[in-house]
Amino acid sequence: MTASVSAKPVARRRSRAKSGFAPSPYTLRDALAKGDVLTRLSAVVFGLGNIARKQYLKGLIYLAGEIGFIVFMVRSGATNLSKLPSLGDVEQRKVKINGFWKYEAGDNSVVILLYGVATVCIIILFLMWWRLSVISAYKAQVLAKSEGRAPTLSAELHDLLDGNIQRTLMFLPTVGIAVFTVLPLIFMISMAFTNYDSNHVTLFDYVGLENFKLLFSSNSGADISLSTFGSVLGWTLIWAFFATFLNFFLGMFMAMIINRRTTRFKGFWRAIFSLSIAVPQFVSLLVMRTMLQPTGAINRLLMEWGWTTGPLPFFTDATWARVTVIVINLWVGIPFTIMQITGILQNVPAELYEASKVDGANWWQTFTHVTMPYIIFVLTPYLITTFTGNVNNFNVIYLLSGGDPTPVGATAGKTDLLITWLYKLTVDRNNYNLGAVIGILTFVVLAVVSLITYRNSGSYKNEEGFR
């Protein structure tokens, strides 16, 4: 009995130690179990408990949210939900009226799916609003009983700007993430289970896991197949690896050379590398694409000088094209790395170098035991985001090679990444359902790689210091 009683405080202390904050004494379970009549009625009439305890404005805000939700559901929400299972069934019709043909608009499955997903999200938000209303009524009840009255509006505003300032500041970013990230993501995931393609532009239906089965099938004649997906995924990961770590190591090498005490004109060299950042990336990529064409400036110069007998296959051979995009990406990305690492090198604690000198370490030992660990510790989150960005690096691939070379009849070229393949499937071929499948799998790959890498890094395990 004693052990069971003491287990709750121990668990509560552990929870507090892990999160850094004490758990709230006001919970939905306590509100429904220990709340008085007004508190429990607040689950039906939002804000009733607050209004009864003279928190008029707060109670009216909760009530307005409930009324707004009811109005929304009556006017359009219920209709959106009713059409969501079928995605519409009324086709566009052509009728003859007074000798003239007119078109009567039918259902649009895209709009139905979007409004249906948005309505489901609004219902989830309403449930959260209901929870806040009940908890707020219970909190007002407890404080009115213990302190004689519920907190005034000025006291709660002061708390939002002081004790709970983190909630106030995080409110708008959270709303932005929900509207512009979570909602489109749910919409895209929903689209992956439909037959929304070039043959079903206006009206389409749910097809379950058929799109995923098609992706993992061996049907080489389809727009997507397991062999095509495996090839594009493999090249995407190879590209992201080299584009990330070659940029990092070569940029670090250049930054360390410039940062050496014996290097003269440091400002000049940094300014030279910064010039490539000042030029818009798409301009640089399009210029390089033109120069590397079979009749471009580079091939013409090489043939005029007698170095080659014909144009080099920069974008017509798969291996040449892949090496070309990696090398040109180095030219585009290394200046960013130089700027990043230059700032870090100038902030490495001097006592670390002094200690290594006292221990008799040479330059290589100092680099491997002091400089490199410090840089990796600071830049691990940056490397993860850079790797993620390179997996989704649409600009370099699409503007430079366009995914070429592309085999005849294939939907993906030899330099296409998952993101450029997705673009071709949706924009060029109107296969939005297949594009949604590729988007989901891209998200899964990036999420797994990013979470595993970051959670096993020193930056995550030891945020307060340098290992």
Coordinates of N, CA, C and O in Angstrom, one line a residue, residues 65-154:
G65 N -16.8 31.1 -29.4 CA -16.2 30.1 -30.2 C -17.2 28.9 -30.4 O -17.2 28.4 -31.5
E66 N -18.0 28.6 -29.4 CA -19.0 27.5 -29.6 C -20.1 27.9 -30.6 O -20.4 27.1 -31.4
I67 N -20.6 29.2 -30.5 CA -21.6 29.6 -31.4 C -21.1 29.7 -32.8 O -21.7 29.2 -33.8
G68 N -19.8 30.1 -33.0 CA -19.2 30.2 -34.3 C -19.1 28.8 -34.9 O -19.3 28.6 -36.1
F69 N -18.7 27.8 -34.1 CA -18.6 26.5 -34.6 C -20.0 25.9 -35.0 O -20.1 25.2 -36.1
I70 N -21.0 26.1 -34.2 CA -22.3 25.6 -34.5 C -22.8 26.3 -35.8 O -23.4 25.6 -36.7
V71 N -22.6 27.6 -36.0 CA -23.0 28.3 -37.2 C -22.3 27.7 -38.4 O -22.9 27.4 -39.5
F72 N -21.0 27.5 -38.3 CA -20.2 26.9 -39.4 C -20.7 25.5 -39.8 O -20.8 25.2 -40.9
M73 N -21.0 24.7 -38.8 CA -21.4 23.3 -39.1 C -22.8 23.3 -39.7 O -23.1 22.5 -40.7
V74 N -23.7 24.2 -39.3 CA -25.0 24.3 -39.9 C -24.9 24.8 -41.4 O -25.6 24.3 -42.2
R75 N -24.1 25.8 -41.6 CA -24.1 26.4 -42.9 C -23.3 25.6 -43.9 O -23.7 25.5 -45.1
S76 N -22.1 25.0 -43.5 CA -21.3 24.3 -44.5 C -20.6 23.1 -44.0 O -20.3 22.2 -44.8
G77 N -20.3 23.1 -42.7 CA -19.5 22.0 -42.2 C -20.2 20.6 -42.3 O -19.5 19.7 -42.8
A78 N -21.5 20.6 -42.0 CA -22.2 19.3 -42.1 C -22.2 18.8 -43.6 O -22.0 17.6 -43.9
T79 N -22.4 19.7 -44.5 CA -22.4 19.4 -46.0 C -21.0 18.9 -46.4 O -20.9 17.9 -47.2
N80 N -20.0 19.6 -45.9 CA -18.6 19.1 -46.3 C -18.4 17.7 -45.8 O -17.8 16.9 -46.5
L81 N -18.8 17.4 -44.6 CA -18.6 16.1 -44.0 C -19.4 15.0 -44.8 O -19.0 13.9 -45.0
S82 N -20.6 15.4 -45.1 CA -21.5 14.4 -45.8 C -20.9 14.0 -47.2 O -21.1 12.9 -47.7
K83 N -20.2 14.9 -47.9 CA -19.7 14.7 -49.2 C -18.3 14.0 -49.1 O -17.8 13.5 -50.1
L84 N -17.7 14.1 -48.0 CA -16.3 13.6 -47.9 C -16.2 12.1 -48.2 O -15.2 11.7 -48.9
P85 N -17.1 11.3 -47.7 CA -16.9 9.8 -48.0 C -17.0 9.5 -49.5 O -16.3 8.5 -50.0
S86 N -17.8 10.2 -50.2 CA -18.0 9.9 -51.7 C -17.2 10.8 -52.6 O -17.0 10.4 -53.8
L87 N -16.7 11.9 -52.1 CA -16.0 12.9 -52.9 C -16.8 13.4 -54.1 O -16.3 13.9 -55.1
G88 N -18.2 13.4 -53.9 CA -19.0 13.9 -54.9 C -19.4 12.9 -56.0 O -18.6 12.0 -56.3
D89 N -20.6 13.0 -56.6 CA -21.0 12.1 -57.6 C -21.8 12.8 -58.7 O -22.3 12.1 -59.6
V90 N -21.9 14.1 -58.7 CA -22.7 14.8 -59.7 C -21.7 15.3 -60.8 O -20.8 16.1 -60.5
E91 N -21.9 14.8 -62.0 CA -21.0 15.2 -63.1 C -21.5 16.4 -63.8 O -22.7 16.8 -63.7
Q92 N -20.6 17.1 -64.4 CA -21.0 18.3 -65.2 C -21.8 17.9 -66.4 O -21.6 16.9 -67.1
R93 N -22.9 18.6 -66.6 CA -23.9 18.3 -67.6 C -24.0 19.4 -68.6 O -23.8 20.6 -68.3
K94 N -24.4 19.0 -69.9 CA -24.6 20.0 -70.9 C -26.1 19.9 -71.3 O -26.6 18.8 -71.7
V95 N -26.8 20.9 -71.0 CA -28.3 21.0 -71.3 C -28.6 22.0 -72.3 O -27.9 23.0 -72.4
K96 N -29.7 21.8 -73.0 CA -30.1 22.8 -74.1 C -31.3 23.6 -73.5 O -32.3 23.0 -73.2
I97 N -31.1 24.9 -73.4 CA -32.1 25.8 -72.9 C -32.4 26.8 -74.0 O -31.5 27.6 -74.4
N98 N -33.7 26.9 -74.5 CA -34.1 27.9 -75.5 C -33.2 27.8 -76.7 O -32.8 28.8 -77.3
G99 N -32.8 26.6 -77.1 CA -32.0 26.5 -78.3 C -30.5 26.6 -78.1 O -29.7 26.5 -79.0
F100 N -30.1 26.9 -76.9 CA -28.6 27.2 -76.6 C -28.1 26.1 -75.6 O -28.8 25.8 -74.6
W101 N -26.9 25.6 -75.9 CA -26.3 24.6 -74.9 C -25.6 25.4 -73.8 O -24.9 26.3 -74.0
K102 N -25.9 24.9 -72.6 CA -25.3 25.5 -71.4 C -24.8 24.3 -70.5 O -25.3 23.2 -70.6
Y103 N -23.7 24.7 -69.8 CA -23.1 23.7 -68.9 C -23.5 23.9 -67.5 O -23.5 25.1 -67.0
E104 N -24.0 22.8 -66.8 CA -24.3 22.9 -65.4 C -23.1 22.3 -64.6 O -22.8 21.1 -64.8
A105 N -22.6 23.1 -63.8 CA -21.4 22.6 -63.0 C -21.8 21.4 -62.1 O -22.9 21.4 -61.5
G106 N -20.9 20.4 -62.0 CA -21.1 19.3 -61.1 C -20.2 19.4 -59.9 O -19.8 20.5 -59.5
D107 N -20.0 18.3 -59.2 CA -19.2 18.3 -58.0 C -17.7 18.4 -58.5 O -17.3 17.9 -59.5
N108 N -16.9 19.0 -57.6 CA -15.5 19.1 -57.8 C -14.8 18.3 -56.6 O -14.9 18.8 -55.5
S109 N -14.2 17.2 -56.9 CA -13.7 16.3 -55.8 C -12.6 17.0 -55.1 O -12.4 16.8 -53.9
V110 N -11.8 17.8 -55.8 CA -10.7 18.5 -55.1 C -11.2 19.4 -54.0 O -10.7 19.5 -52.9
V111 N -12.2 20.2 -54.4 CA -12.8 21.2 -53.4 C -13.4 20.4 -52.3 O -13.3 20.8 -51.1
I112 N -14.1 19.3 -52.6 CA -14.8 18.6 -51.6 C -13.8 18.0 -50.6 O -14.0 18.0 -49.4
L113 N -12.7 17.4 -51.1 CA -11.7 16.8 -50.3 C -11.0 17.9 -49.4 O -10.8 17.7 -48.2
L114 N -10.7 19.1 -50.0 CA -10.1 20.1 -49.2 C -11.0 20.6 -48.1 O -10.6 20.8 -47.0
Y115 N -12.2 20.9 -48.5 CA -13.2 21.4 -47.5 C -13.5 20.4 -46.4 O -13.6 20.7 -45.2
G116 N -13.5 19.1 -46.8 CA -13.8 18.0 -45.9 C -12.6 17.9 -44.9 O -12.9 17.8 -43.7
V117 N -11.4 17.9 -45.4 CA -10.2 17.8 -44.5 C -10.2 19.1 -43.6 O -9.9 18.9 -42.4
A118 N -10.5 20.2 -44.1 CA -10.5 21.4 -43.3 C -11.5 21.3 -42.2 O -11.3 21.8 -41.0
T119 N -12.7 20.8 -42.5 CA -13.8 20.6 -41.5 C -13.4 19.7 -40.4 O -13.6 19.9 -39.3
V120 N -12.7 18.6 -40.8 CA -12.2 17.6 -39.8 C -11.2 18.3 -38.8 O -11.3 18.1 -37.6
C121 N -10.4 19.1 -39.4 CA -9.4 19.8 -38.6 C -10.1 20.8 -37.7 O -9.7 21.0 -36.5
I122 N -11.1 21.5 -38.2 CA -11.9 22.5 -37.4 C -12.6 21.7 -36.2 O -12.6 22.2 -35.1
I123 N -13.1 20.5 -36.5 CA -13.7 19.8 -35.4 C -12.7 19.4 -34.3 O -13.0 19.5 -33.1
I124 N -11.5 19.0 -34.7 CA -10.5 18.7 -33.8 C -10.1 19.9 -32.9 O -10.0 19.9 -31.7
L125 N -10.0 21.1 -33.6 CA -9.8 22.3 -32.9 C -10.9 22.7 -31.9 O -10.7 23.2 -30.8
F126 N -12.1 22.4 -32.3 CA -13.3 22.6 -31.5 C -13.2 21.7 -30.2 O -13.6 22.2 -29.1
L127 N -12.8 20.5 -30.4 CA -12.7 19.6 -29.2 C -11.6 20.1 -28.3 O -11.8 20.1 -27.0
M128 N -10.5 20.7 -28.8 CA -9.5 21.3 -27.9 C -10.1 22.5 -27.2 O -9.8 22.8 -26.1
W129 N -10.9 23.3 -28.0 CA -11.5 24.5 -27.4 C -12.5 24.1 -26.3 O -12.6 24.7 -25.2
W130 N -13.2 23.0 -26.5 CA -14.1 22.4 -25.4 C -13.3 22.0 -24.2 O -13.7 22.3 -23.1
R131 N -12.2 21.4 -24.4 CA -11.4 21.0 -23.3 C -10.9 22.2 -22.5 O -10.9 22.3 -21.3
L132 N -10.4 23.3 -23.2 CA -10.0 24.5 -22.6 C -11.1 25.1 -21.8 O -10.9 25.7 -20.7
S133 N -12.3 25.1 -22.3 CA -13.4 25.7 -21.7 C -13.7 25.1 -20.3 O -14.0 25.7 -19.3
V134 N -13.8 23.7 -20.3 CA -14.1 23.0 -19.1 C -13.0 23.2 -18.1 O -13.3 23.4 -16.9
I135 N -11.7 23.1 -18.5 CA -10.6 23.3 -17.6 C -10.6 24.7 -17.0 O -10.4 24.9 -15.8
S136 N -10.9 25.7 -17.9 CA -10.9 27.1 -17.4 C -12.0 27.3 -16.3 O -11.8 28.0 -15.3
A137 N -13.2 26.7 -16.6 CA -14.3 26.8 -15.6 C -13.9 26.1 -14.3 O -14.2 26.6 -13.2
Y138 N -13.2 24.9 -14.4 CA -12.8 24.3 -13.1 C -11.7 25.1 -12.4 O -11.7 25.1 -11.2
K139 N -10.8 25.7 -13.1 CA -9.8 26.5 -12.5 C -10.4 27.7 -11.8 O -10.0 28.0 -10.7
A140 N -11.4 28.3 -12.4 CA -12.1 29.4 -11.8 C -12.8 29.0 -10.5 O -12.8 29.7 -9.5
Q141 N -13.4 27.8 -10.6 CA -14.1 27.2 -9.4 C -13.1 27.0 -8.2 O -13.3 27.4 -7.1
V142 N -11.9 26.4 -8.5 CA -10.9 26.1 -7.5 C -10.4 27.4 -6.9 O -10.3 27.5 -5.7
L143 N -10.0 28.3 -7.7 CA -9.4 29.6 -7.2 C -10.5 30.4 -6.5 O -10.1 31.1 -5.5
A144 N -11.7 30.4 -6.9 CA -12.8 31.1 -6.2 C -13.0 30.6 -4.8 O -13.3 31.3 -3.9
K145 N -12.8 29.3 -4.7 CA -13.0 28.6 -3.4 C -11.8 28.8 -2.5 O -12.0 29.1 -1.3
S146 N -10.6 28.8 -3.1 CA -9.4 28.9 -2.2 C -9.0 30.4 -1.9 O -8.5 30.7 -0.9
E147 N -9.3 31.3 -2.9 CA -8.8 32.7 -2.8 C -10.0 33.6 -2.6 O -9.8 34.8 -2.5
G148 N -11.2 33.1 -2.7 CA -12.4 34.0 -2.5 C -13.0 34.5 -3.8 O -14.1 34.9 -3.8
R149 N -12.2 34.5 -4.9 CA -12.7 35.0 -6.2 C -11.8 34.4 -7.3 O -10.6 34.1 -7.0
A150 N -12.3 34.4 -8.5 CA -11.5 33.9 -9.6 C -10.6 35.0 -10.1 O -10.9 36.2 -9.8
P151 N -9.5 34.7 -10.7 CA -8.6 35.8 -11.2 C -9.3 36.8 -12.1 O -10.2 36.4 -12.9
T152 N -8.9 38.0 -12.0 CA -9.5 39.1 -12.8 C -8.9 39.0 -14.2 O -7.9 38.4 -14.4
L153 N -9.5 39.8 -15.1 CA -8.9 39.8 -16.5 C -7.5 40.4 -16.5 O -6.6 39.9 -17.2
S154 N -7.3 41.5 -15.7 CA -5.9 42.1 -15.7 C -4.9 41.1 -15.1 O -3.8 41.0 -15.6

